[in-house]
mmCIF file of C-alpha atoms in Angstrom:
data_model
loop_
_atom_site.group_PDB
_atom_site.id
_atom_site.type_symbol
_atom_site.label_atom_id
_atom_site.label_comp_id
_atom_site.label_asym_id
_atom_site.label_seq_id
_atom_site.Cartn_x
_atom_site.Cartn_y
_atom_site.Cartn_z
ATOM 1 C CA MET A 97 9.028 -38.446 11.232
ATOM 2 C CA ARG A 98 10.430 -35.837 9.370
ATOM 3 C CA ILE A 99 8.633 -33.717 6.619
ATOM 4 C CA ILE A 100 11.085 -32.285 3.765
ATOM 5 C CA ILE A 101 8.912 -29.290 1.637
ATOM 6 C CA HIS A 102 10.692 -28.974 -1.917
ATOM 7 C CA GLY A 103 9.080 -25.378 -2.926
ATOM 8 C CA VAL A 104 8.558 -22.524 -0.339
ATOM 9 C CA GLY A 105 5.446 -20.818 -1.969
ATOM 10 C CA ALA A 106 2.014 -19.877 -0.967
ATOM 11 C CA ILE A 107 0.870 -24.234 -0.545
ATOM 12 C CA GLY A 108 4.767 -25.299 0.509
ATOM 13 C CA GLY A 109 4.712 -22.379 3.135
ATOM 14 C CA VAL A 110 1.187 -22.585 4.424
ATOM 15 C CA VAL A 111 1.699 -25.968 5.039
ATOM 16 C CA ALA A 112 5.252 -25.817 6.490
ATOM 17 C CA ALA A 113 3.820 -23.514 9.197
ATOM 18 C CA ALA A 114 0.820 -25.474 10.144
ATOM 19 C CA LEU A 115 2.607 -28.686 10.866
ATOM 20 C CA LEU A 116 5.783 -26.739 12.479
ATOM 21 C CA ALA A 117 3.230 -24.592 14.957
ATOM 22 C CA THR A 118 1.930 -28.360 16.229
ATOM 23 C CA GLY A 119 5.943 -29.282 16.922
ATOM 24 C CA GLN A 120 6.376 -31.723 13.515
ATOM 25 C CA GLU A 121 9.758 -31.338 12.330
ATOM 26 C CA VAL A 122 9.932 -30.159 9.010
ATOM 27 C CA ILE A 123 12.486 -29.161 6.680
ATOM 28 C CA GLY A 124 11.972 -26.394 3.750
ATOM 29 C CA ILE A 125 13.896 -26.467 0.478
ATOM 30 C CA ALA A 126 13.164 -22.982 -0.448
ATOM 31 C CA ARG A 127 15.016 -20.716 -3.090
ATOM 32 C CA GLY A 128 15.991 -16.914 -3.794
ATOM 33 C CA ARG A 129 14.674 -13.626 -1.969
ATOM 34 C CA MET A 130 12.014 -16.679 -0.307
ATOM 35 C CA LEU A 131 15.428 -18.404 1.113
ATOM 36 C CA GLU A 132 16.699 -14.844 2.769
ATOM 37 C CA ALA A 133 14.005 -13.689 4.104
ATOM 38 C CA ILE A 134 13.318 -17.342 6.409
ATOM 39 C CA ARG A 135 16.518 -17.237 6.768
ATOM 40 C CA ASP A 136 16.552 -14.078 8.250
ATOM 41 C CA LYS A 137 12.675 -13.814 10.218
ATOM 42 C CA GLY A 138 10.676 -17.096 9.496
ATOM 43 C CA LEU A 139 7.939 -17.649 7.834
ATOM 44 C CA THR A 140 4.924 -16.028 8.934
ATOM 45 C CA MET A 141 1.846 -17.552 7.746
ATOM 46 C CA ILE A 142 -1.735 -15.417 7.683
ATOM 47 C CA SER A 143 -5.272 -17.030 8.130
ATOM 48 C CA PRO A 144 -8.149 -16.320 8.834
ATOM 49 C CA LYS A 145 -6.921 -17.509 12.980
ATOM 50 C CA GLY A 146 -4.172 -14.847 12.690
ATOM 51 C CA ARG A 147 -0.604 -14.306 12.150
ATOM 52 C CA VAL A 148 1.793 -16.820 13.009
ATOM 53 C CA THR A 149 5.644 -16.572 12.855
ATOM 54 C CA VAL A 150 7.670 -19.874 12.694
ATOM 55 C CA ASP A 151 10.668 -21.013 12.645
ATOM 56 C CA LEU A 152 11.292 -23.138 9.197
ATOM 57 C CA PRO A 153 15.186 -24.677 8.842
ATOM 58 C CA CYS A 154 15.225 -23.952 5.479
ATOM 59 C CA VAL A 155 17.872 -25.121 2.324
ATOM 60 C CA ALA A 156 18.353 -23.730 -0.682
ATOM 61 C CA HIS A 157 19.198 -26.870 -2.783
ATOM 62 C CA PRO A 158 18.393 -30.758 -1.891
ATOM 63 C CA SER A 159 22.173 -31.818 -1.416
ATOM 64 C CA GLU A 160 22.537 -30.089 1.316
ATOM 65 C CA ILE A 161 19.866 -32.434 2.860
ATOM 66 C CA THR A 162 21.190 -36.042 4.435
ATOM 67 C CA PHE A 163 18.626 -38.422 3.896
ATOM 68 C CA ARG A 164 16.458 -40.200 6.854
ATOM 69 C CA ASP A 165 14.811 -43.616 6.016
ATOM 70 C CA ASP A 166 11.991 -42.047 8.153
ATOM 71 C CA ASP A 167 11.753 -38.912 5.683
ATOM 72 C CA ILE A 168 8.204 -37.757 3.893
ATOM 73 C CA VAL A 169 8.934 -35.493 0.524
ATOM 74 C CA LEU A 170 6.352 -32.896 -0.411
ATOM 75 C CA LEU A 171 7.124 -31.340 -3.529
ATOM 76 C CA CYS A 172 5.760 -28.002 -4.029
ATOM 77 C CA VAL A 173 6.945 -26.823 -6.938
ATOM 78 C CA LYS A 174 5.276 -25.612 -9.911
ATOM 79 C CA GLY A 175 5.020 -28.249 -12.970
ATOM 80 C CA GLN A 176 7.622 -26.946 -14.817
ATOM 81 C CA ASP A 177 10.088 -27.430 -12.227
ATOM 82 C CA THR A 178 9.125 -30.981 -11.687
ATOM 83 C CA ASP A 179 11.653 -32.360 -13.096
ATOM 84 C CA ALA A 180 14.808 -31.297 -12.566
ATOM 85 C CA ALA A 181 13.200 -31.140 -8.968
ATOM 86 C CA LEU A 182 13.530 -34.730 -9.466
ATOM 87 C CA GLN A 183 15.971 -35.132 -10.541
ATOM 88 C CA ASP A 184 18.221 -33.094 -7.551
ATOM 89 C CA LEU A 185 16.448 -35.205 -4.913
ATOM 90 C CA ARG A 186 17.760 -38.347 -6.482
ATOM 91 C CA ALA A 187 21.292 -37.347 -6.929
ATOM 92 C CA ALA A 188 20.856 -35.733 -3.727
ATOM 93 C CA GLY A 189 20.326 -39.312 -1.821
ATOM 94 C CA MET A 190 16.375 -39.671 -2.658
ATOM 95 C CA THR A 191 15.504 -43.495 -2.479
ATOM 96 C CA GLU A 192 11.963 -45.270 -1.951
ATOM 97 C CA GLN A 193 11.013 -42.293 0.857
ATOM 98 C CA PRO A 194 7.142 -41.428 0.148
ATOM 99 C CA LEU A 195 6.398 -38.646 -2.402
ATOM 100 C CA PHE A 196 4.135 -36.438 -2.470
ATOM 101 C CA CYS A 197 2.655 -34.721 -5.216
ATOM 102 C CA LEU A 198 1.111 -31.243 -4.251
ATOM 103 C CA GLN A 199 1.102 -29.735 -7.650
ATOM 104 C CA ASN A 200 -1.443 -28.662 -10.015
ATOM 105 C CA GLY A 201 -1.927 -30.779 -12.914
ATOM 106 C CA VAL A 202 -2.147 -34.085 -13.435
ATOM 107 C CA ALA A 203 1.543 -34.807 -15.326
ATOM 108 C CA ASN A 204 3.398 -34.217 -11.678
ATOM 109 C CA GLU A 205 3.193 -38.084 -10.918
ATOM 110 C CA ARG A 206 4.072 -39.725 -14.044
ATOM 111 C CA VAL A 207 7.351 -38.097 -14.058
ATOM 112 C CA ALA A 208 7.684 -38.652 -10.640
ATOM 113 C CA LEU A 209 7.569 -42.523 -11.112
ATOM 114 C CA ARG A 210 10.579 -42.533 -13.652
ATOM 115 C CA TYR A 211 12.855 -41.471 -10.629
ATOM 116 C CA PHE A 212 10.605 -42.837 -7.505
ATOM 117 C CA PRO A 213 8.783 -46.508 -6.806
ATOM 118 C CA ASN A 214 7.057 -44.368 -3.689
ATOM 119 C CA VAL A 215 4.876 -41.673 -5.665
ATOM 120 C CA HIS A 216 1.936 -40.054 -4.485
ATOM 121 C CA GLY A 217 -0.722 -37.389 -5.387
ATOM 122 C CA ALA A 218 -2.101 -34.749 -4.017
ATOM 123 C CA THR A 219 -5.025 -32.811 -5.310
ATOM 124 C CA VAL A 220 -4.621 -28.747 -3.282
ATOM 125 C CA MET A 221 -7.409 -26.904 -2.659
ATOM 126 C CA MET A 222 -5.827 -24.136 -0.553
ATOM 127 C CA PRO A 223 -6.607 -20.649 -1.186
ATOM 128 C CA ALA A 224 -2.939 -19.213 -0.552
ATOM 129 C CA THR A 225 -0.873 -16.467 -1.255
ATOM 130 C CA TYR A 226 2.479 -16.141 -1.733
ATOM 131 C CA LEU A 227 3.645 -12.593 -3.024
ATOM 132 C CA GLU A 228 6.111 -10.823 -0.225
ATOM 133 C CA PRO A 229 9.681 -13.293 0.276
ATOM 134 C CA GLY A 230 8.738 -14.673 4.245
ATOM 135 C CA GLU A 231 5.564 -14.189 4.225
ATOM 136 C CA VAL A 232 2.606 -16.287 2.783
ATOM 137 C CA ILE A 233 -1.693 -16.359 3.278
ATOM 138 C CA THR A 234 -4.117 -19.074 3.269
ATOM 139 C CA HIS A 235 -7.868 -17.493 3.502
ATOM 140 C CA GLY A 236 -9.040 -21.249 4.026
ATOM 141 C CA ALA A 237 -11.474 -21.714 7.102
ATOM 142 C CA PRO A 238 -11.845 -23.373 9.043
ATOM 143 C CA CYS A 239 -9.090 -25.767 7.813
ATOM 144 C CA TYR A 240 -6.451 -23.589 6.082
ATOM 145 C CA GLY A 241 -6.533 -26.448 2.893
ATOM 146 C CA LEU A 242 -8.659 -29.172 2.016
ATOM 147 C CA PHE A 243 -6.028 -32.156 0.466
ATOM 148 C CA MET A 244 -6.740 -35.722 -1.424
ATOM 149 C CA LEU A 245 -4.408 -38.191 -0.879
ATOM 150 C CA GLY A 246 -3.742 -41.838 -2.140
ATOM 151 C CA ARG A 247 -1.134 -43.255 -4.056
ATOM 152 C CA TYR A 248 -0.174 -42.847 -7.847
ATOM 153 C CA PRO A 249 -1.684 -44.770 -10.049
ATOM 154 C CA GLY A 250 -3.945 -46.096 -7.602
ATOM 155 C CA GLY A 251 -5.366 -46.973 -3.932
ATOM 156 C CA THR A 252 -3.869 -45.484 -0.522
ATOM 157 C CA ASP A 253 -1.074 -47.238 1.747
ATOM 158 C CA THR A 254 0.519 -46.372 5.244
ATOM 159 C CA ASP A 255 2.223 -43.304 4.181
ATOM 160 C CA ASP A 256 -0.794 -41.663 3.384
ATOM 161 C CA GLU A 257 -2.391 -42.705 6.693
ATOM 162 C CA THR A 258 0.505 -41.207 8.554
ATOM 163 C CA LEU A 259 0.401 -37.960 5.807
ATOM 164 C CA LYS A 260 -2.894 -37.280 6.854
ATOM 165 C CA GLN A 261 -2.574 -37.794 10.543
ATOM 166 C CA ALA A 262 -0.225 -35.014 10.562
ATOM 167 C CA PHE A 263 -2.074 -32.737 8.536
ATOM 168 C CA ASP A 264 -5.150 -33.298 9.738
ATOM 169 C CA ALA A 265 -3.194 -32.148 13.399
ATOM 170 C CA ALA A 266 -2.395 -28.812 12.037
ATOM 171 C CA ASN A 267 -6.216 -27.642 10.565
ATOM 172 C CA LEU A 268 -5.371 -28.850 7.145
ATOM 173 C CA ALA A 269 -7.826 -31.258 6.147
ATOM 174 C CA ALA A 270 -6.929 -34.549 4.618
ATOM 175 C CA LEU A 271 -9.195 -37.042 2.917
ATOM 176 C CA LEU A 272 -7.965 -40.540 0.988
ATOM 177 C CA PRO A 273 -10.480 -41.180 -1.119
ATOM 178 C CA ALA A 274 -10.745 -44.020 -4.154
ATOM 179 C CA SER A 275 -8.886 -42.623 -6.860
ATOM 180 C CA VAL A 276 -7.345 -39.644 -5.904
ATOM 181 C CA MET A 277 -6.432 -38.856 -9.604
ATOM 182 C CA ASP A 278 -10.062 -38.566 -10.459
ATOM 183 C CA THR A 279 -9.953 -35.894 -8.233
ATOM 184 C CA LYS A 280 -6.846 -34.500 -9.338
ATOM 185 C CA TYR A 281 -8.256 -34.221 -12.993
ATOM 186 C CA GLY A 282 -11.231 -32.006 -11.158
ATOM 187 C CA LYS A 283 -9.116 -29.299 -10.121
ATOM 188 C CA LEU A 284 -8.065 -29.858 -13.216
ATOM 189 C CA LEU A 285 -10.583 -28.150 -15.023
ATOM 190 C CA LEU A 286 -10.847 -25.600 -12.312
ATOM 191 C CA ASN A 287 -7.228 -24.493 -12.885
ATOM 192 C CA LEU A 288 -8.077 -23.732 -16.730
ATOM 193 C CA GLY A 289 -9.605 -20.209 -15.955
ATOM 194 C CA ASN A 290 -5.905 -19.931 -13.703
ATOM 195 C CA ILE A 291 -4.544 -17.986 -17.299
ATOM 196 C CA VAL A 292 -7.728 -15.848 -17.493
ATOM 197 C CA ASP A 293 -7.593 -14.486 -13.751
ATOM 198 C CA ALA A 294 -3.668 -13.818 -15.374
ATOM 199 C CA LEU A 295 -5.086 -12.279 -17.859
ATOM 200 C CA LEU A 296 -7.788 -10.023 -17.094
ATOM 201 C CA PRO A 297 -8.377 -7.275 -14.315
ATOM 202 C CA HIS A 298 -10.020 -8.158 -11.194
ATOM 203 C CA GLU A 299 -13.040 -6.819 -12.149
ATOM 204 C CA ALA A 300 -13.718 -9.031 -15.332
ATOM 205 C CA ASP A 301 -16.141 -11.096 -16.263
ATOM 206 C CA ARG A 302 -14.286 -14.714 -16.313
ATOM 207 C CA GLY A 303 -17.044 -17.479 -16.605
ATOM 208 C CA ARG A 304 -17.509 -16.471 -19.906
ATOM 209 C CA PHE A 305 -13.831 -17.878 -20.661
ATOM 210 C CA THR A 306 -13.311 -19.923 -18.380
ATOM 211 C CA GLY A 307 -16.732 -22.175 -18.868
ATOM 212 C CA GLN A 308 -15.936 -22.921 -21.731
ATOM 213 C CA LEU A 309 -11.787 -23.780 -21.396
ATOM 214 C CA LYS A 310 -13.682 -25.944 -19.286
ATOM 215 C CA ALA A 311 -16.307 -27.635 -21.427
ATOM 216 C CA GLU A 312 -13.831 -28.174 -23.720
ATOM 217 C CA ALA A 313 -11.802 -29.909 -21.160
ATOM 218 C CA GLU A 314 -14.974 -32.380 -20.467
ATOM 219 C CA THR A 315 -15.387 -33.650 -23.946
ATOM 220 C CA VAL A 316 -11.554 -34.255 -24.335
ATOM 221 C CA PHE A 317 -11.950 -36.222 -21.152
ATOM 222 C CA ALA A 318 -14.659 -37.810 -22.433
ATOM 223 C CA ALA A 319 -13.374 -38.917 -25.956
ATOM 224 C CA ALA A 320 -10.028 -40.035 -23.827
ATOM 225 C CA GLY A 321 -11.957 -41.949 -21.755
ATOM 226 C CA ILE A 322 -10.345 -40.042 -18.327
ATOM 227 C CA PRO A 323 -13.299 -40.177 -14.977
ATOM 228 C CA TRP A 324 -12.586 -37.118 -12.613
ATOM 229 C CA GLU A 325 -14.615 -35.671 -9.840
ATOM 230 C CA GLU A 326 -16.605 -32.842 -9.390
ATOM 231 C CA MET A 327 -13.568 -30.471 -6.760
ATOM 232 C CA GLY A 328 -15.867 -26.941 -7.195
ATOM 233 C CA LEU A 329 -17.886 -25.044 -5.431
ATOM 234 C CA ASP A 330 -20.750 -27.229 -5.527
ATOM 235 C CA ASN A 331 -18.422 -30.108 -3.406
ATOM 236 C CA PRO A 332 -20.134 -30.776 -0.361
ATOM 237 C CA ILE A 333 -17.115 -31.712 1.149
ATOM 238 C CA ARG A 334 -15.425 -28.072 -0.010
ATOM 239 C CA GLU A 335 -18.146 -27.023 2.419
ATOM 240 C CA GLN A 336 -17.971 -28.472 5.070
ATOM 241 C CA PHE A 337 -13.801 -28.209 5.635
ATOM 242 C CA MET A 338 -13.238 -25.250 3.639
ATOM 243 C CA LYS A 339 -14.795 -21.758 2.785
ATOM 244 C CA ILE A 340 -12.825 -19.447 1.027
ATOM 245 C CA VAL A 341 -12.950 -16.090 3.465
ATOM 246 C CA ASP A 342 -12.154 -12.752 3.919
ATOM 247 C CA ILE A 343 -9.577 -11.578 5.592
ATOM 248 C CA ASP A 344 -9.303 -7.162 7.512
ATOM 249 C CA GLY A 345 -6.736 -5.938 5.431
ATOM 250 C CA VAL A 346 -5.719 -8.990 3.719
ATOM 251 C CA PRO A 347 -6.830 -8.887 -0.320
ATOM 252 C CA ARG A 348 -6.748 -12.642 -2.408
ATOM 253 C CA SER A 349 -3.850 -12.360 -4.999
ATOM 254 C CA GLY A 350 -5.831 -14.358 -8.058
ATOM 255 C CA SER A 351 -4.849 -17.617 -9.071
ATOM 256 C CA SER A 352 -1.417 -19.197 -8.694
ATOM 257 C CA THR A 353 -0.652 -18.112 -12.528
ATOM 258 C CA ARG A 354 -1.696 -14.681 -11.125
ATOM 259 C CA GLN A 355 0.425 -14.631 -8.362
ATOM 260 C CA SER A 356 3.550 -15.908 -10.662
ATOM 261 C CA ILE A 357 2.981 -13.315 -13.113
ATOM 262 C CA THR A 358 3.323 -10.248 -10.339
ATOM 263 C CA ARG A 359 5.878 -11.809 -8.578
ATOM 264 C CA GLY A 360 7.876 -11.617 -11.925
ATOM 265 C CA ALA A 361 8.556 -15.315 -11.630
ATOM 266 C CA GLY A 362 9.843 -15.760 -15.268
ATOM 267 C CA SER A 363 7.348 -18.685 -15.975
ATOM 268 C CA VAL A 364 4.158 -20.142 -15.462
ATOM 269 C CA GLU A 365 2.068 -23.711 -15.623
ATOM 270 C CA THR A 366 0.171 -23.233 -18.005
ATOM 271 C CA ASP A 367 1.455 -25.497 -20.022
ATOM 272 C CA TYR A 368 0.849 -28.084 -17.796
ATOM 273 C CA LEU A 369 -2.612 -27.141 -17.333
ATOM 274 C CA ASN A 370 -4.712 -25.826 -20.619
ATOM 275 C CA GLY A 371 -0.959 -27.726 -22.138
ATOM 276 C CA GLU A 372 -2.562 -30.676 -20.452
ATOM 277 C CA ILE A 373 -5.802 -29.933 -22.003
ATOM 278 C CA ALA A 374 -4.610 -29.435 -25.622
ATOM 279 C CA MET A 375 -1.961 -32.699 -25.165
ATOM 280 C CA LEU A 376 -4.313 -35.034 -24.199
ATOM 281 C CA GLY A 377 -7.365 -33.522 -27.681
ATOM 282 C CA ARG A 378 -4.377 -34.211 -29.667
ATOM 283 C CA LEU A 379 -3.689 -37.834 -28.839
ATOM 284 C CA HIS A 380 -7.565 -39.163 -28.483
ATOM 285 C CA GLY A 381 -8.917 -36.918 -31.425
ATOM 286 C CA ALA A 382 -10.221 -34.396 -29.647
ATOM 287 C CA PRO A 383 -8.937 -30.745 -30.897
ATOM 288 C CA ALA A 384 -8.685 -28.187 -27.790
ATOM 289 C CA PRO A 385 -8.381 -25.354 -30.342
ATOM 290 C CA LEU A 386 -9.171 -22.440 -26.643
ATOM 291 C CA ASN A 387 -7.187 -24.598 -24.483
ATOM 292 C CA ALA A 388 -4.467 -24.649 -27.125
ATOM 293 C CA ALA A 389 -4.665 -21.259 -27.246
ATOM 294 C CA MET A 390 -4.529 -20.269 -23.597
ATOM 295 C CA SER A 391 -0.824 -21.740 -23.654
ATOM 296 C CA ALA A 392 0.634 -20.374 -26.410
ATOM 297 C CA LEU A 393 -1.259 -16.887 -25.066
ATOM 298 C CA ALA A 394 0.695 -17.853 -21.448
ATOM 299 C CA ALA A 395 4.459 -18.011 -23.227
ATOM 300 C CA ARG A 396 3.878 -14.710 -24.703
ATOM 301 C CA LEU A 397 2.808 -12.872 -21.887
ATOM 302 C CA VAL A 398 5.716 -14.154 -19.660
ATOM 303 C CA GLY A 399 7.970 -13.685 -22.845
ATOM 304 C CA ALA A 400 7.256 -10.565 -23.358
ATOM 305 C CA GLY A 401 7.575 -9.808 -19.380
ATOM 306 C CA ASN A 402 3.880 -8.469 -19.620
ATOM 307 C CA GLY A 403 2.213 -7.938 -15.678
ATOM 308 C CA ALA A 404 -0.992 -9.127 -14.514
ATOM 309 C CA GLY A 405 -4.413 -7.924 -15.664
ATOM 310 C CA GLY A 406 -3.697 -5.671 -18.878
ATOM 311 C CA MET A 407 -5.952 -8.196 -21.360
ATOM 312 C CA SER A 408 -9.640 -6.374 -22.011
ATOM 313 C CA GLU A 409 -12.371 -9.354 -22.114
ATOM 314 C CA GLU A 410 -12.917 -7.839 -25.953
ATOM 315 C CA ASP A 411 -9.140 -8.812 -26.262
ATOM 316 C CA LEU A 412 -9.413 -11.957 -25.257
ATOM 317 C CA GLU A 413 -12.482 -12.768 -26.839
ATOM 318 C CA ALA A 414 -11.046 -12.244 -30.329
ATOM 319 C CA VAL A 415 -8.356 -14.376 -29.387
ATOM 320 C CA PHE A 416 -11.140 -17.341 -28.443
ATOM 321 C CA LEU A 417 -12.656 -16.215 -31.962
ATOM 322 C CA ALA A 418 -10.131 -16.683 -33.942
ATOM 323 C CA ALA A 419 -8.544 -19.970 -32.468
ATOM 324 C CA LEU A 420 -12.459 -21.402 -33.037
#
C-alpha cells in the first residue's frame, strides 16, 4: 500500500510525517515554498513527543505520479482548491483508488463523487499548524490527532479499515463511526469560528461571536433535517484520544483560516464553512445572515490583503448588528 497526500500543509504534513515514521510508503504533492523546503531539507514535525524530520518524496503535480492499484489518496487541500485538485488527479490517471477527504466542511465529498466512485469522508480533529516551509506542528496528545473515517455517503468498508490500521500505528487515532458525515457536520459547527479567530486579536473574547454563529447554524440544520454529532471539547472521545497541550517554546497559531492569512495564502475556506450555512439557509427557508456576513467579510479581508487580528470586538459587533 502507498499513501498519496495531496496538499502537504498543516494536516497533510503531520499525517505524512507520522506515517513515514512508521515505515509506511508515502508520497506528497506540495507546491511553492513548502515543496522547495521539503526537497531541500526534509519535512520536520514538532509535537508534544518532540521533533522528528523525515524524508518525504514529494512532487509538484499529480501528473508526476504513476498511480497504482494499491494507492490510497488523502485529499488535504482547502475547500476552494478541491475541484481543481480532483481534475488534476483524474487527468493524471487516478480511477477507482479510494479517496479520503481530510478537509473541513461538508461539500468536498459530493464534489469528489462527481469524478471518482470510491469516496470517503474524514473528520479531522487535530490542532495542527503550518507557518514555516518545511515545518509542521501538532499540539495533540496523547495522539497527534483524531480522525473519523467512513465511506461517502454512508457506511464503512475495507478501505476505511485499512487506513484506520495505518493511522493507529502512526499515533493518529482513527475511528469508524456509523455516519462519518454526522461528525463532519458537527465539526463544521466548530469551524464557523475560524473567521472570527482570524479577524480578532488573540486576547479577544471570541466566544460571544462564535456562539451566535453556531446557534444560527443549528437552526439551519434543523430546518434542513441534517443530523450532526457534537465534536466539541465535551465529546468524551476527544478527552480519551487527543487533548490540546502546550509545547515549550512553540505557541499555538490559531485556526487554519488565521494561518492562511498569516502565510499570505491568497484565499481562505470561509465560503465552504460559514458560506455552507448561508447556502443551506437559503435552500431551506432559514436565513443565516450572520454566517453570510462572515463569508462576505472574509472575501473583503483577503481581497484587501489585510493581515490577521486587525479587527476590534466593537467593529465585529457592529457587523453582526448590521447583519440582523
